[in-house]
PDB file of C-alpha atoms in Angstrom:
ATOM      1  CA  MET A   1      82.604 130.021  98.379  1.00 89.00           C
ATOM      2  CA  THR A   2      83.573 130.177 102.051  1.00 94.00           C
ATOM      3  CA  LEU A   3      83.639 126.988 104.130  1.00 97.00           C
ATOM      4  CA  LEU A   4      84.620 125.956 107.623  1.00 98.00           C
ATOM      5  CA  CYS A   5      87.136 123.129 107.170  1.00 98.00           C
ATOM      6  CA  ILE A   6      87.873 120.563 109.891  1.00 98.00           C
ATOM      7  CA  ASP A   7      90.676 117.995 109.958  1.00 95.00           C
ATOM      8  CA  ILE A   8      90.050 115.253 112.538  1.00 95.00           C
ATOM      9  CA  GLY A   9      93.255 113.630 113.710  1.00 88.00           C
ATOM     10  CA  GLY A  10      94.206 111.192 116.435  1.00 84.00           C
ATOM     11  CA  THR A  11      96.163 113.846 118.338  1.00 85.00           C
ATOM     12  CA  SER A  12      94.496 117.108 117.343  1.00 91.00           C
ATOM     13  CA  ILE A  13      91.555 118.548 115.443  1.00 96.00           C
ATOM     14  CA  LYS A  14      92.320 121.467 113.138  1.00 96.00           C
ATOM     15  CA  PHE A  15      89.906 124.178 112.053  1.00 98.00           C
ATOM     16  CA  ALA A  16      90.248 126.796 109.328  1.00 97.00           C
ATOM     17  CA  ILE A  17      88.242 129.019 107.041  1.00 97.00           C
ATOM     18  CA  CYS A  18      88.780 128.314 103.351  1.00 96.00           C
ATOM     19  CA  GLN A  19      87.659 130.715 100.649  1.00 92.00           C
ATOM     20  CA  ASP A  20      88.290 129.847  97.006  1.00 87.00           C
ATOM     21  CA  GLY A  21      91.099 127.474  97.981  1.00 85.00           C
ATOM     22  CA  GLN A  22      92.837 129.862 100.405  1.00 91.00           C
ATOM     23  CA  LEU A  23      93.098 128.936 104.088  1.00 94.00           C
ATOM     24  CA  SER A  24      92.959 131.430 106.938  1.00 95.00           C
ATOM     25  CA  LEU A  25      92.194 131.693 110.663  1.00 96.00           C
ATOM     26  CA  GLN A  26      93.600 128.267 111.492  1.00 95.00           C
ATOM     27  CA  ASN A  27      93.202 126.798 114.985  1.00 94.00           C
ATOM     28  CA  SER A  28      94.075 123.447 116.537  1.00 94.00           C
ATOM     29  CA  TYR A  29      92.809 121.693 119.670  1.00 96.00           C
ATOM     30  CA  PRO A  30      93.596 118.350 121.317  1.00 94.00           C
ATOM     31  CA  SER A  31      91.314 115.600 120.048  1.00 93.00           C
ATOM     32  CA  PRO A  32      88.414 115.028 122.461  1.00 95.00           C
ATOM     33  CA  THR A  33      88.158 111.641 124.126  1.00 94.00           C
ATOM     34  CA  SER A  34      84.384 111.244 123.824  1.00 96.00           C
ATOM     35  CA  LEU A  35      81.626 111.912 121.313  1.00 97.00           C
ATOM     36  CA  GLU A  36      79.939 114.458 123.584  1.00 97.00           C
ATOM     37  CA  ALA A  37      83.196 116.395 124.043  1.00 97.00           C
ATOM     38  CA  PHE A  38      83.693 116.231 120.268  1.00 97.00           C
ATOM     39  CA  TYR A  39      80.216 117.690 119.703  1.00 97.00           C
ATOM     40  CA  GLN A  40      80.890 120.447 122.242  1.00 97.00           C
ATOM     41  CA  LEU A  41      84.141 121.431 120.530  1.00 98.00           C
ATOM     42  CA  LEU A  42      82.384 121.637 117.159  1.00 98.00           C
ATOM     43  CA  ASP A  43      79.577 123.699 118.685  1.00 97.00           C
ATOM     44  CA  GLN A  44      82.133 126.146 120.075  1.00 97.00           C
ATOM     45  CA  GLN A  45      84.054 126.450 116.825  1.00 97.00           C
ATOM     46  CA  VAL A  46      80.972 126.901 114.650  1.00 97.00           C
ATOM     47  CA  THR A  47      79.982 129.777 116.937  1.00 97.00           C
ATOM     48  CA  HIS A  48      83.534 131.148 116.899  1.00 96.00           C
ATOM     49  CA  TYR A  49      83.704 131.191 113.097  1.00 97.00           C
ATOM     50  CA  SER A  50      80.116 132.296 112.481  1.00 95.00           C
ATOM     51  CA  ALA A  51      81.230 135.876 111.734  1.00 95.00           C
ATOM     52  CA  CYS A  52      82.979 134.505 108.613  1.00 95.00           C
ATOM     53  CA  HIS A  53      79.560 133.689 107.100  1.00 95.00           C
ATOM     54  CA  PHE A  54      80.606 130.272 105.799  1.00 95.00           C
ATOM     55  CA  SER A  55      78.171 128.252 103.676  1.00 94.00           C
ATOM     56  CA  GLY A  56      78.992 124.735 104.838  1.00 96.00           C
ATOM     57  CA  ILE A  57      81.379 122.497 106.771  1.00 98.00           C
ATOM     58  CA  ALA A  58      83.999 120.313 105.073  1.00 98.00           C
ATOM     59  CA  ILE A  59      85.510 117.514 107.159  1.00 98.00           C
ATOM     60  CA  SER A  60      88.630 115.383 106.685  1.00 96.00           C
ATOM     61  CA  SER A  61      88.368 112.237 108.783  1.00 95.00           C
ATOM     62  CA  PRO A  62      90.239 109.025 109.507  1.00 90.00           C
ATOM     63  CA  GLY A  63      88.533 105.749 108.648  1.00 90.00           C
ATOM     64  CA  ALA A  64      86.688 104.405 105.621  1.00 91.00           C
ATOM     65  CA  VAL A  65      84.181 107.140 104.817  1.00 95.00           C
ATOM     66  CA  ASN A  66      81.082 105.850 103.065  1.00 95.00           C
ATOM     67  CA  LYS A  67      79.862 108.904 101.205  1.00 93.00           C
ATOM     68  CA  GLU A  68      76.589 107.248 100.227  1.00 93.00           C
ATOM     69  CA  THR A  69      75.494 106.465 103.798  1.00 95.00           C
ATOM     70  CA  GLY A  70      77.314 109.206 105.699  1.00 96.00           C
ATOM     71  CA  ILE A  71      78.864 106.581 107.976  1.00 96.00           C
ATOM     72  CA  ILE A  72      82.577 106.348 108.806  1.00 96.00           C
ATOM     73  CA  GLU A  73      83.360 102.655 108.615  1.00 93.00           C
ATOM     74  CA  GLY A  74      86.503 100.820 109.676  1.00 87.00           C
ATOM     75  CA  ALA A  75      88.472 101.924 112.745  1.00 83.00           C
ATOM     76  CA  SER A  76      90.802 104.730 113.797  1.00 86.00           C
ATOM     77  CA  ALA A  77      92.331 106.446 116.815  1.00 84.00           C
ATOM     78  CA  ILE A  78      88.979 108.250 117.244  1.00 92.00           C
ATOM     79  CA  PRO A  79      86.638 105.291 117.867  1.00 94.00           C
ATOM     80  CA  TYR A  80      83.539 107.342 118.735  1.00 96.00           C
ATOM     81  CA  ILE A  81      83.109 108.731 115.199  1.00 97.00           C
ATOM     82  CA  HIS A  82      82.560 105.281 113.652  1.00 96.00           C
ATOM     83  CA  HIS A  83      79.563 103.137 112.672  1.00 96.00           C
ATOM     84  CA  PHE A  84      76.631 105.540 112.915  1.00 97.00           C
ATOM     85  CA  LYS A  85      75.194 108.189 110.594  1.00 97.00           C
ATOM     86  CA  ILE A  86      77.570 110.898 111.716  1.00 97.00           C
ATOM     87  CA  GLN A  87      77.042 113.162 108.714  1.00 97.00           C
ATOM     88  CA  LYS A  88      73.299 113.337 109.353  1.00 97.00           C
ATOM     89  CA  ALA A  89      73.862 113.807 113.092  1.00 97.00           C
ATOM     90  CA  LEU A  90      76.233 116.720 112.493  1.00 98.00           C
ATOM     91  CA  GLU A  91      73.952 118.370 109.935  1.00 97.00           C
ATOM     92  CA  GLU A  92      71.039 118.212 112.376  1.00 97.00           C
ATOM     93  CA  ARG A  93      73.150 119.540 115.232  1.00 97.00           C
ATOM     94  CA  LEU A  94      75.105 122.272 113.437  1.00 97.00           C
ATOM     95  CA  HIS A  95      72.489 123.290 110.827  1.00 96.00           C
ATOM     96  CA  TYR A  96      74.924 123.386 107.890  1.00 97.00           C
ATOM     97  CA  PRO A  97      75.459 121.143 104.854  1.00 97.00           C
ATOM     98  CA  ILE A  98      78.391 118.866 105.611  1.00 97.00           C
ATOM     99  CA  SER A  99      80.789 116.775 103.550  1.00 97.00           C
ATOM    100  CA  ILE A 100      83.101 114.121 104.999  1.00 97.00           C
ATOM    101  CA  GLU A 101      85.976 112.379 103.227  1.00 96.00           C
ATOM    102  CA  ASN A 102      88.869 110.164 104.313  1.00 93.00           C
ATOM    103  CA  ASP A 103      91.981 112.141 105.273  1.00 91.00           C
ATOM    104  CA  ALA A 104      94.330 110.488 102.765  1.00 90.00           C
ATOM    105  CA  ASN A 105      91.765 111.063 100.029  1.00 93.00           C
ATOM    106  CA  CYS A 106      91.499 114.711 101.070  1.00 94.00           C
ATOM    107  CA  ALA A 107      95.256 115.096 100.791  1.00 93.00           C
ATOM    108  CA  ALA A 108      95.117 113.521  97.330  1.00 94.00           C
ATOM    109  CA  LEU A 109      92.355 115.904  96.226  1.00 94.00           C
ATOM    110  CA  ALA A 110      94.477 118.857  97.323  1.00 94.00           C
ATOM    111  CA  GLU A 111      97.353 117.578  95.193  1.00 95.00           C
ATOM    112  CA  ALA A 112      95.031 116.785  92.265  1.00 94.00           C
ATOM    113  CA  VAL A 113      93.475 120.232  92.052  1.00 92.00           C
ATOM    114  CA  LEU A 114      96.083 122.588  93.480  1.00 91.00           C
ATOM    115  CA  GLY A 115      99.342 120.698  93.907  1.00 93.00           C
ATOM    116  CA  ALA A 116     101.859 118.300  92.402  1.00 94.00           C
ATOM    117  CA  GLY A 117      99.242 116.174  90.614  1.00 94.00           C
ATOM    118  CA  LYS A 118      97.226 118.896  88.914  1.00 91.00           C
ATOM    119  CA  SER A 119      98.766 118.201  85.495  1.00 90.00           C
ATOM    120  CA  ALA A 120      97.989 114.464  85.659  1.00 94.00           C
ATOM    121  CA  LYS A 121      94.759 112.723  84.714  1.00 93.00           C
ATOM    122  CA  SER A 122      95.592 109.926  87.115  1.00 95.00           C
ATOM    123  CA  PHE A 123      97.991 109.401  89.979  1.00 97.00           C
ATOM    124  CA  ALA A 124      98.549 107.281  93.046  1.00 97.00           C
ATOM    125  CA  MET A 125      99.606 108.862  96.303  1.00 96.00           C
ATOM    126  CA  LEU A 126     101.573 107.261  99.122  1.00 95.00           C
ATOM    127  CA  VAL A 127     101.552 108.933 102.542  1.00 90.00           C
ATOM    128  CA  LEU A 128     104.401 107.627 104.694  1.00 90.00           C
ATOM    129  CA  GLY A 129     103.565 108.133 108.356  1.00 85.00           C
ATOM    130  CA  THR A 130     103.121 105.624 111.163  1.00 83.00           C
ATOM    131  CA  GLY A 131     101.844 103.331 108.417  1.00 86.00           C
ATOM    132  CA  VAL A 132     101.445 103.673 104.663  1.00 91.00           C
ATOM    133  CA  GLY A 133      98.336 105.572 103.657  1.00 87.00           C
ATOM    134  CA  GLY A 134      97.287 105.968 100.073  1.00 91.00           C
ATOM    135  CA  SER A 135      94.828 107.148  97.508  1.00 94.00           C
ATOM    136  CA  LEU A 136      94.024 106.738  93.825  1.00 95.00           C
ATOM    137  CA  VAL A 137      92.873 109.701  91.748  1.00 94.00           C
ATOM    138  CA  ILE A 138      91.377 109.067  88.306  1.00 92.00           C
ATOM    139  CA  ASN A 139      90.186 111.973  86.147  1.00 88.00           C
ATOM    140  CA  GLY A 140      90.283 114.274  89.158  1.00 81.00           C
ATOM    141  CA  ASN A 141      88.105 112.012  91.309  1.00 88.00           C
ATOM    142  CA  ILE A 142      88.940 109.679  94.177  1.00 92.00           C
ATOM    143  CA  HIS A 143      88.646 105.980  93.330  1.00 94.00           C
ATOM    144  CA  HIS A 144      86.998 104.637  96.484  1.00 92.00           C
ATOM    145  CA  GLY A 145      86.685 101.033  95.332  1.00 91.00           C
ATOM    146  CA  ALA A 146      83.794  98.606  95.752  1.00 92.00           C
ATOM    147  CA  HIS A 147      84.465  98.194  99.490  1.00 90.00           C
ATOM    148  CA  LEU A 148      86.045 101.623 100.243  1.00 89.00           C
ATOM    149  CA  PHE A 149      89.527 100.092 100.064  1.00 90.00           C
ATOM    150  CA  GLY A 150      90.696 101.952  96.966  1.00 91.00           C
ATOM    151  CA  GLY A 151      94.243 103.180  97.562  1.00 91.00           C
ATOM    152  CA  GLU A 152      94.779 101.199 100.770  1.00 90.00           C
ATOM    153  CA  PHE A 153      98.286 100.281  99.655  1.00 94.00           C
ATOM    154  CA  GLY A 154      99.493  99.807 103.216  1.00 92.00           C
ATOM    155  CA  PHE A 155      97.667  96.455 103.368  1.00 92.00           C
ATOM    156  CA  MET A 156      99.785  94.938 100.580  1.00 95.00           C
ATOM    157  CA  ILE A 157     101.791  91.912 101.740  1.00 96.00           C
ATOM    158  CA  MET A 158     105.471  92.357 100.941  1.00 95.00           C
ATOM    159  CA  ASN A 159     107.182  89.058 101.818  1.00 93.00           C
ATOM    160  CA  ASP A 160     106.647  85.412 102.719  1.00 92.00           C
ATOM    161  CA  ARG A 161     106.369  86.362 106.406  1.00 94.00           C
ATOM    162  CA  TYR A 162     103.091  88.099 105.550  1.00 96.00           C
ATOM    163  CA  GLN A 163     104.423  91.487 106.639  1.00 95.00           C
ATOM    164  CA  SER A 164     102.569  94.458 105.210  1.00 94.00           C
ATOM    165  CA  PHE A 165     103.734  97.524 103.312  1.00 95.00           C
ATOM    166  CA  SER A 166     102.789  99.614 106.376  1.00 92.00           C
ATOM    167  CA  LYS A 167     104.882  97.394 108.650  1.00 93.00           C
ATOM    168  CA  LEU A 168     108.034  97.565 106.544  1.00 96.00           C
ATOM    169  CA  GLY A 169     107.748 100.730 104.455  1.00 95.00           C
ATOM    170  CA  THR A 170     107.929 103.597 106.964  1.00 93.00           C
ATOM    171  CA  VAL A 171     110.715 105.221 108.945  1.00 93.00           C
ATOM    172  CA  VAL A 172     108.563 104.979 112.086  1.00 91.00           C
ATOM    173  CA  ASN A 173     108.574 101.191 111.939  1.00 93.00           C
ATOM    174  CA  MET A 174     112.205 101.219 110.795  1.00 96.00           C
ATOM    175  CA  ALA A 175     113.056 103.016 114.042  1.00 96.00           C
ATOM    176  CA  GLU A 176     110.953 100.580 116.088  1.00 95.00           C
ATOM    177  CA  ARG A 177     112.821  97.628 114.596  1.00 96.00           C
ATOM    178  CA  TYR A 178     116.180  99.283 115.245  1.00 97.00           C
ATOM    179  CA  THR A 179     115.223 100.071 118.848  1.00 97.00           C
ATOM    180  CA  LYS A 180     114.005  96.522 119.472  1.00 96.00           C
ATOM    181  CA  VAL A 181     117.096  94.819 118.023  1.00 96.00           C
ATOM    182  CA  LEU A 182     119.605  97.146 119.701  1.00 95.00           C
ATOM    183  CA  ASN A 183     117.723  96.903 123.008  1.00 93.00           C
ATOM    184  CA  ASP A 184     119.920  99.395 124.869  1.00 94.00           C
ATOM    185  CA  GLY A 185     117.147 101.164 126.780  1.00 94.00           C
ATOM    186  CA  ASN A 186     116.745 104.030 124.291  1.00 95.00           C
ATOM    187  CA  ASN A 187     113.857 104.765 121.946  1.00 95.00           C
ATOM    188  CA  TYR A 188     115.239 105.869 118.591  1.00 96.00           C
ATOM    189  CA  THR A 189     113.451 107.940 115.972  1.00 94.00           C
ATOM    190  CA  GLY A 190     113.513 107.593 112.207  1.00 94.00           C
ATOM    191  CA  LYS A 191     115.806 110.644 112.028  1.00 94.00           C
ATOM    192  CA  ASP A 192     118.181 108.952 114.466  1.00 96.00           C
ATOM    193  CA  VAL A 193     118.387 105.752 112.430  1.00 97.00           C
ATOM    194  CA  LEU A 194     118.899 107.628 109.145  1.00 96.00           C
ATOM    195  CA  ARG A 195     121.687 109.652 110.744  1.00 96.00           C
ATOM    196  CA  PHE A 196     123.307 106.495 112.131  1.00 97.00           C
ATOM    197  CA  ALA A 197     123.129 104.919 108.673  1.00 97.00           C
ATOM    198  CA  GLU A 198     124.962 107.918 107.201  1.00 95.00           C
ATOM    199  CA  GLN A 199     127.633 107.355 109.847  1.00 97.00           C
ATOM    200  CA  GLY A 200     128.051 103.719 108.794  1.00 97.00           C
ATOM    201  CA  ASP A 201     126.133 101.975 111.589  1.00 97.00           C
ATOM    202  CA  GLN A 202     125.569  98.469 110.173  1.00 97.00           C
ATOM    203  CA  LEU A 203     122.244  97.836 111.914  1.00 97.00           C
ATOM    204  CA  ALA A 204     120.950 101.243 110.798  1.00 97.00           C
ATOM    205  CA  LEU A 205     122.088 100.538 107.233  1.00 97.00           C
ATOM    206  CA  LYS A 206     120.254  97.186 107.306  1.00 97.00           C
ATOM    207  CA  GLU A 207     117.010  98.742 108.552  1.00 97.00           C
ATOM    208  CA  ARG A 208     117.204 101.638 106.089  1.00 97.00           C
ATOM    209  CA  GLN A 209     117.678  99.117 103.283  1.00 97.00           C
ATOM    210  CA  ILE A 210     114.541  97.219 104.369  1.00 97.00           C
ATOM    211  CA  PHE A 211     112.595 100.494 104.293  1.00 97.00           C
ATOM    212  CA  LEU A 212     113.870 101.571 100.868  1.00 97.00           C
ATOM    213  CA  LYS A 213     113.567  98.140  99.240  1.00 96.00           C
ATOM    214  CA  THR A 214     109.992  97.768 100.507  1.00 97.00           C
ATOM    215  CA  LEU A 215     109.122 101.236  99.225  1.00 97.00           C
ATOM    216  CA  SER A 216     110.560 100.507  95.772  1.00 97.00           C
ATOM    217  CA  ILE A 217     108.699  97.170  95.519  1.00 97.00           C
ATOM    218  CA  GLY A 218     105.458  98.846  96.571  1.00 97.00           C
ATOM    219  CA  ILE A 219     105.929 101.580  93.972  1.00 97.00           C
ATOM    220  CA  PHE A 220     106.721  99.030  91.260  1.00 97.00           C
ATOM    221  CA  ASN A 221     103.594  97.024  92.130  1.00 96.00           C
ATOM    222  CA  ILE A 222     101.338 100.077  92.201  1.00 97.00           C
ATOM    223  CA  GLN A 223     102.656 101.251  88.837  1.00 96.00           C
ATOM    224  CA  HIS A 224     101.973  97.908  87.190  1.00 95.00           C
ATOM    225  CA  ALA A 225      98.648  97.261  88.926  1.00 95.00           C
ATOM    226  CA  PHE A 226      97.043 100.644  88.212  1.00 94.00           C
ATOM    227  CA  ASP A 227      99.382 102.312  85.680  1.00 95.00           C
ATOM    228  CA  PRO A 228      98.937 105.888  86.963  1.00 96.00           C
ATOM    229  CA  GLU A 229     100.664 108.798  85.229  1.00 96.00           C
ATOM    230  CA  MET A 230     102.443 109.689  88.454  1.00 96.00           C
ATOM    231  CA  ILE A 231     103.077 108.393  91.951  1.00 97.00           C
ATOM    232  CA  LEU A 232     103.225 111.116  94.590  1.00 97.00           C
ATOM    233  CA  ILE A 233     104.952 110.613  97.932  1.00 96.00           C
ATOM    234  CA  GLY A 234     103.887 112.486 101.053  1.00 91.00           C
ATOM    235  CA  GLY A 235     104.385 112.360 104.799  1.00 86.00           C
ATOM    236  CA  GLY A 236     107.161 113.864 106.881  1.00 84.00           C
ATOM    237  CA  ILE A 237     109.949 111.741 105.380  1.00 90.00           C
ATOM    238  CA  SER A 238     109.033 112.937 101.875  1.00 90.00           C
ATOM    239  CA  GLN A 239     110.692 116.281 102.612  1.00 87.00           C
ATOM    240  CA  SER A 240     114.106 114.637 103.081  1.00 92.00           C
ATOM    241  CA  ASP A 241     116.455 115.364 100.185  1.00 92.00           C
ATOM    242  CA  PHE A 242     117.837 111.819 100.166  1.00 94.00           C
ATOM    243  CA  LEU A 243     114.517 110.047  99.572  1.00 95.00           C
ATOM    244  CA  LEU A 244     113.798 110.319  95.833  1.00 96.00           C
ATOM    245  CA  PRO A 245     117.392 109.549  94.730  1.00 96.00           C
ATOM    246  CA  ALA A 246     117.457 106.609  97.154  1.00 96.00           C
ATOM    247  CA  ILE A 247     114.169 105.222  95.785  1.00 97.00           C
ATOM    248  CA  GLU A 248     115.401 105.617  92.206  1.00 97.00           C
ATOM    249  CA  ALA A 249     118.573 103.709  93.122  1.00 97.00           C
ATOM    250  CA  GLU A 250     116.498 100.883  94.597  1.00 96.00           C
ATOM    251  CA  LEU A 251     114.313 100.826  91.491  1.00 97.00           C
ATOM    252  CA  ASP A 252     117.481 100.500  89.391  1.00 96.00           C
ATOM    253  CA  LYS A 253     118.345  97.335  91.335  1.00 95.00           C
ATOM    254  CA  LEU A 254     114.797  96.022  90.993  1.00 95.00           C
ATOM    255  CA  TYR A 255     114.720  96.493  87.219  1.00 95.00           C
ATOM    256  CA  GLU A 256     118.031  94.653  86.911  1.00 94.00           C
ATOM    257  CA  HIS A 257     116.258  91.546  88.262  1.00 93.00           C
ATOM    258  CA  VAL A 258     112.788  92.046  86.795  1.00 92.00           C
ATOM    259  CA  LYS A 259     113.269  92.025  83.027  1.00 88.00           C
ATOM    260  CA  ILE A 260     109.610  91.649  82.113  1.00 91.00           C
ATOM    261  CA  SER A 261     108.940  95.399  82.205  1.00 91.00           C
ATOM    262  CA  ASP A 262     110.833  98.613  81.647  1.00 90.00           C
ATOM    263  CA  LEU A 263     107.887 100.851  82.590  1.00 95.00           C
ATOM    264  CA  ARG A 264     109.394 103.328  85.015  1.00 94.00           C
ATOM    265  CA  PRO A 265     107.188 105.185  87.529  1.00 95.00           C
ATOM    266  CA  GLN A 266     107.213 108.973  87.417  1.00 96.00           C
ATOM    267  CA  LEU A 267     107.780 110.002  91.028  1.00 97.00           C
ATOM    268  CA  ALA A 268     107.170 113.364  92.671  1.00 96.00           C
ATOM    269  CA  ILE A 269     106.929 114.798  96.167  1.00 95.00           C
ATOM    270  CA  CYS A 270     103.588 116.114  97.410  1.00 94.00           C
ATOM    271  CA  GLN A 271     103.382 119.900  97.438  1.00 92.00           C
ATOM    272  CA  PHE A 272     101.229 120.317 100.521  1.00 90.00           C
ATOM    273  CA  LYS A 273     102.166 119.345 104.060  1.00 83.00           C
ATOM    274  CA  ASN A 274     100.055 120.048 107.150  1.00 82.00           C
ATOM    275  CA  GLU A 275      97.411 121.967 105.193  1.00 89.00           C
ATOM    276  CA  ALA A 276      96.673 119.213 102.664  1.00 91.00           C
ATOM    277  CA  ASN A 277      93.740 117.641 104.540  1.00 93.00           C
ATOM    278  CA  LEU A 278      92.009 120.986 105.107  1.00 96.00           C
ATOM    279  CA  LEU A 279      92.386 122.005 101.460  1.00 96.00           C
ATOM    280  CA  GLY A 280      91.223 118.596 100.277  1.00 95.00           C
ATOM    281  CA  ALA A 281      88.164 118.736 102.518  1.00 96.00           C
ATOM    282  CA  TYR A 282      87.251 122.048 100.861  1.00 96.00           C
ATOM    283  CA  ILE A 283      87.604 120.510  97.405  1.00 94.00           C
ATOM    284  CA  ASP A 284      85.568 117.470  98.412  1.00 94.00           C
ATOM    285  CA  PHE A 285      82.725 119.726  99.593  1.00 95.00           C
ATOM    286  CA  CYS A 286      82.817 121.578  96.268  1.00 93.00           C
ATOM    287  CA  GLN A 287      82.604 118.298  94.373  1.00 90.00           C
ATOM    288  CA  SER A 288      79.927 116.847  96.675  1.00 91.00           C
ATOM    289  CA  PHE A 289      77.629 119.874  96.444  1.00 90.00           C
ATOM    290  CA  LYS A 290      78.338 121.108  92.924  1.00 80.00           C
ATOM    291  CA  GLU A 291      74.743 120.551  91.864  1.00 71.00           C
ATOM    292  CA  THR A 292      73.343 122.289  94.931  1.00 70.00           C
ATOM    293  CA  TYR A 293      75.390 125.433  94.423  1.00 62.00           C
ATOM    294  CA  HIS A 294      75.008 125.523  90.627  1.00 53.00           C
ATOM    295  CA  GLY A 295      78.570 126.427  89.737  1.00 53.00           C
ATOM    296  CA  GLN A 296      79.165 128.792  92.661  1.00 52.00           C
ATOM    297  CA  THR A 297      81.887 126.504  94.030  1.00 49.00           C
ATOM    298  CA  ARG A 298      85.405 127.440  93.016  1.00 52.00           C
ATOM    299  CA  LEU A 299      88.424 125.281  93.667  1.00 52.00           C
ATOM    300  CA  TYR A 300      91.106 127.963  93.222  1.00 45.00           C
TER     301      TYR A 300
END
């Protein structure tokens, strides 16, 4: 099956053709600032890709996607896509069957079917970006939850100051804290702070420790709340060689204090990077329309 896949992001919108799990003809454009400009971009790209004879359109989107109503609930950096029947509106405008799924869930589907989680019946995924995104996959399917909050690990409160996992458990916020405390007129990145920590900078070491301790506590809690076979870690920082050994070292410390359990999470790094959302959107379409296409959908 050939699909047009679209990944809606706060900065850019990506387009690609996907056939049997293989991406090609990828393009990216700045995210429009209005619904009408968004519609116009989609019109242009559907026309552009029409020679590929795709059968449907698979969309990865921010926000809490309600697959029963076709409405994107919640909020995101693209406010104009929320709180109306966008799936129906797009189907009527573009004249193709359309599937929409949350972007973190799309990334998890890509890992479940084609990537690091394909051998597991269940796994949790953490995506470490500006905040902590997440997803739960059970028997190859996304667990959306009763209120579409399944896998929203970033909301977990991590201390008695009511600070969230997203606030404390990313290198982006680590860098913001470092910049604010140092207050020397510079804006430091996560890479900067990690490099300073390697050089022995005490403030950088303190902020890196907050990041790693928060991450290990979050992983421990997820393991014991949901008991997945694996926990996958994605996002830009996941590609750093230091991360897994550093998390394991923090878990060692945690288990020294918490004697009630010796259940150790099995950790792995996500296989897919920038293409994960597009691949996952393809898989979600195949799952959403499997009855319609009577077995014609192939995932790989």
